[in-house]
Amino acid sequence: MVPLPEPSGALQKPRWFSRAGQMMSTVLDFIYPPLHPCPGCGLPDVYQKPETIGLCDACYAAFPWTEPHQLPPKVWIPAHYETSARKLVTRLKYHDAQYLVPLMAVAMAAQIRERLEDAAAMEGVSIENWVILPVPLHRQRQRKRGYNQSDLLARHLAFVLEFSYESAGLKRCRPTAPLYRLSRAERQQALAGSMVLNPEAIPKLRGKQLLLVDDIYTTGATINACEQALQAANPISVTVAAFALADLDSHRV
């Protein structure tokens, strides 16, 4: 059904009204989680609980969590790109399973909170003054897919963490070949100069701690291209959050 347009002169809904609706929807999903097949093994009618990332008990018990020492500096990622974590990413990315976004974002947010608390205690890093922004897709690929999965994750992370969000901070100025087919050197070459900073976003990013969100982190080539573009905004720091950590071999198959 096509929604009816609001009558001319109608009062605009206040921002808190929309946010309250989002919060109520989130609360109801926690109390009455929807049923879907397990993204990991396909077991039917599994409650999509955030605390199990929507997985059945067996898949969640074998979930490939990362350890802090396995991650590059300033990179926060909860899972290895294998088994059920890989299936979560591919279902979201290629099969329009957008209902997985809140579940994946909650897993990311839990680790981000933990890392922020550790950094605040050990390095004096402030837990305030953060801005979240997504790794952009080129407009041709986004038009074909219908959405940018990194943007969906970033939006939900900003909501859960109560961070500022800048959707249009970066733009991918030219298309690139699918990266999973490329070597490390080929990725660096393909992505060099592919990201540009939106001039209108500079005042919102200057002097901020930036959290750059993607779905998968492999060689860091995409993130390097984004960081180079972001330097013109003179941020305090750039940290990366992704759902899954892949190596080149696992990302090609």
Short mmCIF file of C-alpha atoms in Angstrom, two decimals:
data_model
loop_
_atom_site.label_atom_id
_atom_site.label_comp_id
_atom_site.label_asym_id
_atom_site.label_seq_id
_atom_site.Cartn_x
_atom_site.Cartn_y
_atom_site.Cartn_z
CA MET A 1 0.00 0.00 0.00
CA VAL A 2 1.31 3.43 -0.96
CA PRO A 3 1.42 5.66 2.14
CA LEU A 4 -0.87 8.68 2.02
CA PRO A 5 0.92 12.03 1.90
CA GLU A 6 0.64 14.18 4.98
CA PRO A 7 -1.82 17.04 4.53
CA SER A 8 -0.42 20.44 3.70
CA GLY A 9 0.59 22.35 6.79
CA ALA A 10 0.64 19.21 8.98
CA LEU A 11 2.83 19.38 12.04
CA GLN A 12 6.17 17.63 11.65
CA LYS A 13 6.80 14.78 14.06
CA PRO A 14 9.50 15.70 16.57
CA ARG A 15 12.77 13.76 16.42
CA TRP A 16 12.14 12.14 19.77
CA PHE A 17 8.91 10.64 18.38
CA SER A 18 10.80 8.77 15.68
CA ARG A 19 13.51 7.71 18.12
CA ALA A 20 10.91 6.52 20.62
CA GLY A 21 9.35 4.39 17.89
CA GLN A 22 12.74 2.86 17.06
CA MET A 23 13.39 2.13 20.72
CA MET A 24 9.97 0.53 21.17
CA SER A 25 10.56 -1.68 18.12
CA THR A 26 13.96 -2.71 19.51
CA VAL A 27 12.49 -3.45 22.95
CA LEU A 28 9.71 -5.56 21.43
CA ASP A 29 12.25 -7.53 19.39
CA PHE A 30 14.16 -8.29 22.60
CA ILE A 31 10.97 -9.43 24.38
CA TYR A 32 9.38 -11.18 21.40
CA PRO A 33 12.25 -12.03 19.03
CA PRO A 34 11.10 -12.93 15.51
CA LEU A 35 11.57 -16.40 14.05
CA HIS A 36 13.84 -17.07 11.07
CA PRO A 37 15.98 -20.01 9.95
CA CYS A 38 19.38 -20.07 11.63
CA PRO A 39 21.76 -18.12 9.34
CA GLY A 40 24.51 -20.60 10.16
CA CYS A 41 22.94 -23.99 9.45
CA GLY A 42 19.42 -23.30 8.22
CA LEU A 43 17.63 -24.82 11.22
CA PRO A 44 14.06 -23.51 10.91
CA ASP A 45 12.20 -21.30 13.39
CA VAL A 46 15.11 -20.00 15.46
CA TYR A 47 14.40 -17.03 17.72
CA GLN A 48 16.43 -14.07 16.44
CA LYS A 49 17.84 -13.08 19.82
CA PRO A 50 20.57 -10.41 19.85
CA GLU A 51 22.51 -12.25 22.54
CA THR A 52 22.99 -15.21 20.15
CA ILE A 53 23.25 -13.14 16.92
CA GLY A 54 20.16 -14.96 15.64
CA LEU A 55 21.98 -18.31 15.59
CA CYS A 56 20.83 -21.66 16.92
CA ASP A 57 22.51 -22.95 20.08
CA ALA A 58 24.93 -25.20 18.18
CA CYS A 59 26.09 -22.50 15.76
CA TYR A 60 26.43 -19.93 18.52
CA ALA A 61 28.49 -22.35 20.64
CA ALA A 62 30.93 -22.70 17.72
CA PHE A 63 30.92 -19.01 16.77
CA PRO A 64 34.42 -17.88 15.63
CA TRP A 65 35.08 -14.99 18.04
CA THR A 66 38.31 -13.03 17.66
CA GLU A 67 40.86 -12.35 20.39
CA PRO A 68 42.33 -8.84 20.85
CA HIS A 69 45.86 -10.00 19.95
CA GLN A 70 44.60 -11.22 16.54
CA LEU A 71 43.52 -7.73 15.44
CA PRO A 72 45.57 -4.88 13.94
CA PRO A 73 45.88 -1.70 16.03
CA LYS A 74 42.76 0.48 16.12
CA VAL A 75 40.68 -2.25 14.49
CA TRP A 76 37.72 -3.69 16.41
CA ILE A 77 36.13 -6.84 14.97
CA PRO A 78 34.18 -9.49 16.91
CA ALA A 79 34.37 -12.45 14.49
CA HIS A 80 36.57 -14.31 12.05
CA TYR A 81 35.16 -14.58 8.53
CA GLU A 82 34.41 -18.29 8.71
CA THR A 83 31.58 -20.74 9.52
CA SER A 84 28.46 -19.00 10.84
CA ALA A 85 30.00 -15.51 10.86
CA ARG A 86 30.72 -15.82 7.15
CA LYS A 87 27.16 -16.91 6.49
CA LEU A 88 25.79 -13.94 8.43
CA VAL A 89 27.82 -11.55 6.28
CA THR A 90 26.95 -13.20 2.96
CA ARG A 91 23.23 -13.37 3.78
CA LEU A 92 23.21 -9.68 4.60
CA LYS A 93 25.43 -8.66 1.70
CA TYR A 94 24.04 -10.77 -1.13
CA HIS A 95 20.62 -12.05 -0.02
CA ASP A 96 18.96 -8.90 1.36
CA ALA A 97 18.73 -10.32 4.90
CA GLN A 98 18.52 -6.88 6.46
CA TYR A 99 16.82 -8.29 9.56
CA LEU A 100 20.32 -9.46 10.57
CA VAL A 101 21.65 -5.89 10.86
CA PRO A 102 20.52 -5.24 14.47
CA LEU A 103 21.86 -8.63 15.59
CA MET A 104 25.28 -8.10 13.99
CA ALA A 105 25.45 -4.51 15.21
CA VAL A 106 24.78 -5.57 18.81
CA ALA A 107 27.72 -8.01 18.64
CA MET A 108 29.94 -5.25 17.25
CA ALA A 109 28.72 -2.73 19.83
CA ALA A 110 29.52 -5.07 22.73
CA GLN A 111 33.14 -5.33 21.63
CA ILE A 112 33.39 -1.61 20.87
CA ARG A 113 32.21 -0.75 24.39
CA GLU A 114 34.77 -3.16 25.84
CA ARG A 115 37.61 -1.72 23.74
CA LEU A 116 36.60 1.85 24.58
CA GLU A 117 36.60 1.07 28.28
CA ASP A 118 40.05 -0.56 27.99
CA ALA A 119 41.41 2.37 25.98
CA ALA A 120 39.97 4.90 28.42
CA ALA A 121 41.58 3.10 31.35
CA MET A 122 44.98 2.41 29.76
CA GLU A 123 45.52 5.28 27.31
CA GLY A 124 43.22 8.01 28.52
CA VAL A 125 41.13 7.82 25.34
CA SER A 126 37.87 9.74 25.69
CA ILE A 127 34.65 7.79 25.26
CA GLU A 128 32.97 10.96 24.00
CA ASN A 129 33.31 13.04 20.85
CA TRP A 130 32.93 10.07 18.48
CA VAL A 131 31.40 10.15 15.00
CA ILE A 132 30.47 6.98 13.12
CA LEU A 133 30.59 6.86 9.32
CA PRO A 134 30.29 3.97 6.84
CA VAL A 135 32.65 2.82 4.14
CA PRO A 136 30.83 3.95 0.97
CA LEU A 137 29.77 1.89 -2.01
CA HIS A 138 30.00 3.30 -5.51
CA ARG A 139 26.58 4.51 -6.62
CA GLN A 140 26.40 1.90 -9.42
CA ARG A 141 26.91 -0.99 -7.02
CA GLN A 142 24.56 0.48 -4.43
CA ARG A 143 21.88 0.97 -7.07
CA LYS A 144 22.26 -2.66 -8.15
CA ARG A 145 22.22 -4.05 -4.59
CA GLY A 146 19.64 -1.62 -3.29
CA TYR A 147 21.53 -0.74 -0.12
CA ASN A 148 24.98 -0.39 1.42
CA GLN A 149 25.37 -3.04 4.12
CA SER A 150 28.12 -1.01 5.83
CA ASP A 151 25.76 1.96 6.05
CA LEU A 152 23.06 -0.22 7.64
CA LEU A 153 25.52 -1.52 10.24
CA ALA A 154 26.89 1.97 10.90
CA ARG A 155 23.44 3.47 11.40
CA HIS A 156 22.47 0.80 13.90
CA LEU A 157 25.78 1.07 15.73
CA ALA A 158 25.31 4.81 16.09
CA PHE A 159 21.84 4.21 17.51
CA VAL A 160 22.97 1.53 19.98
CA LEU A 161 26.12 3.38 21.10
CA GLU A 162 24.44 6.81 20.99
CA PHE A 163 27.25 8.21 18.83
CA SER A 164 26.89 10.89 16.19
CA TYR A 165 26.43 9.57 12.66
CA GLU A 166 27.57 11.03 9.35
CA SER A 167 26.21 9.07 6.41
CA ALA A 168 27.77 11.13 3.63
CA GLY A 169 31.25 11.81 4.98
CA LEU A 170 32.97 9.80 2.25
CA LYS A 171 32.18 9.10 -1.37
CA ARG A 172 33.58 6.40 -3.64
CA CYS A 173 34.38 8.40 -6.76
CA ARG A 174 34.93 5.51 -9.17
CA PRO A 175 33.91 1.85 -9.35
CA THR A 176 36.41 -0.92 -8.66
CA ALA A 177 36.51 -4.59 -9.59
CA PRO A 178 35.22 -7.01 -6.93
CA LEU A 179 38.03 -7.00 -4.39
CA TYR A 180 37.76 -10.65 -3.39
CA ARG A 181 39.36 -11.57 -6.73
CA LEU A 182 42.42 -9.36 -6.17
CA SER A 183 45.75 -9.83 -4.40
CA ARG A 184 46.92 -7.49 -1.66
CA ALA A 185 48.96 -5.36 -4.09
CA GLU A 186 46.12 -5.31 -6.64
CA ARG A 187 43.70 -4.13 -3.96
CA GLN A 188 45.99 -1.28 -2.97
CA GLN A 189 46.38 -0.23 -6.60
CA ALA A 190 42.65 -0.51 -7.39
CA LEU A 191 41.59 1.53 -4.37
CA ALA A 192 44.24 4.25 -4.46
CA GLY A 193 42.47 7.58 -4.80
CA SER A 194 39.03 5.95 -4.98
CA MET A 195 37.62 7.74 -1.91
CA VAL A 196 36.96 11.45 -1.57
CA LEU A 197 35.90 13.51 1.42
CA ASN A 198 32.60 15.35 1.25
CA PRO A 199 33.51 19.03 1.85
CA GLU A 200 30.18 19.63 3.59
CA ALA A 201 31.05 16.99 6.19
CA ILE A 202 34.40 18.50 7.19
CA PRO A 203 33.01 20.70 10.01
CA LYS A 204 31.24 17.65 11.48
CA LEU A 205 34.41 15.51 11.40
CA ARG A 206 37.12 18.01 12.31
CA GLY A 207 38.59 17.35 15.75
CA LYS A 208 36.48 14.22 16.25
CA GLN A 209 37.32 10.60 16.94
CA LEU A 210 36.06 8.77 13.87
CA LEU A 211 34.76 5.21 13.82
CA LEU A 212 34.79 3.89 10.26
CA VAL A 213 32.40 0.94 9.77
CA ASP A 214 32.60 -1.88 7.22
CA ASP A 215 31.23 -5.42 7.07
CA ILE A 216 34.53 -7.24 6.40
CA TYR A 217 38.16 -6.29 7.03
CA THR A 218 40.70 -8.17 4.88
CA THR A 219 43.94 -6.41 3.92
CA GLY A 220 43.06 -2.90 5.08
CA ALA A 221 43.29 -1.48 1.53
CA THR A 222 39.76 -0.07 1.61
CA ILE A 223 40.30 1.42 5.05
CA ASN A 224 43.64 2.95 4.00
CA ALA A 225 41.94 4.68 1.06
CA CYS A 226 39.24 6.01 3.40
CA GLU A 227 41.77 7.20 5.99
CA GLN A 228 43.77 9.08 3.37
CA ALA A 229 40.64 10.95 2.29
CA LEU A 230 39.62 11.66 5.90
CA GLN A 231 42.92 13.33 6.80
CA ALA A 232 41.72 16.55 5.17
CA ALA A 233 39.14 16.82 7.97
CA ASN A 234 41.93 16.74 10.57
CA PRO A 235 40.27 14.22 12.92
CA ILE A 236 41.79 13.30 16.28
CA SER A 237 41.90 9.63 15.26
CA VAL A 238 40.38 7.06 12.91
CA THR A 239 39.40 3.66 14.30
CA VAL A 240 37.84 0.80 12.32
CA ALA A 241 34.92 -1.42 13.26
CA ALA A 242 33.85 -4.38 11.12
CA PHE A 243 31.86 -7.52 11.79
CA ALA A 244 34.31 -10.07 10.39
CA LEU A 245 38.07 -10.40 9.92
CA ALA A 246 39.03 -12.25 6.73
CA ASP A 247 42.29 -13.36 5.20
CA LEU A 248 42.81 -13.28 1.44
CA ASP A 249 42.30 -17.01 0.96
CA SER A 250 39.04 -17.18 2.93
CA HIS A 251 37.64 -14.11 1.20
CA ARG A 252 38.25 -15.46 -2.31
CA VAL A 253 36.22 -18.64 -1.98
#
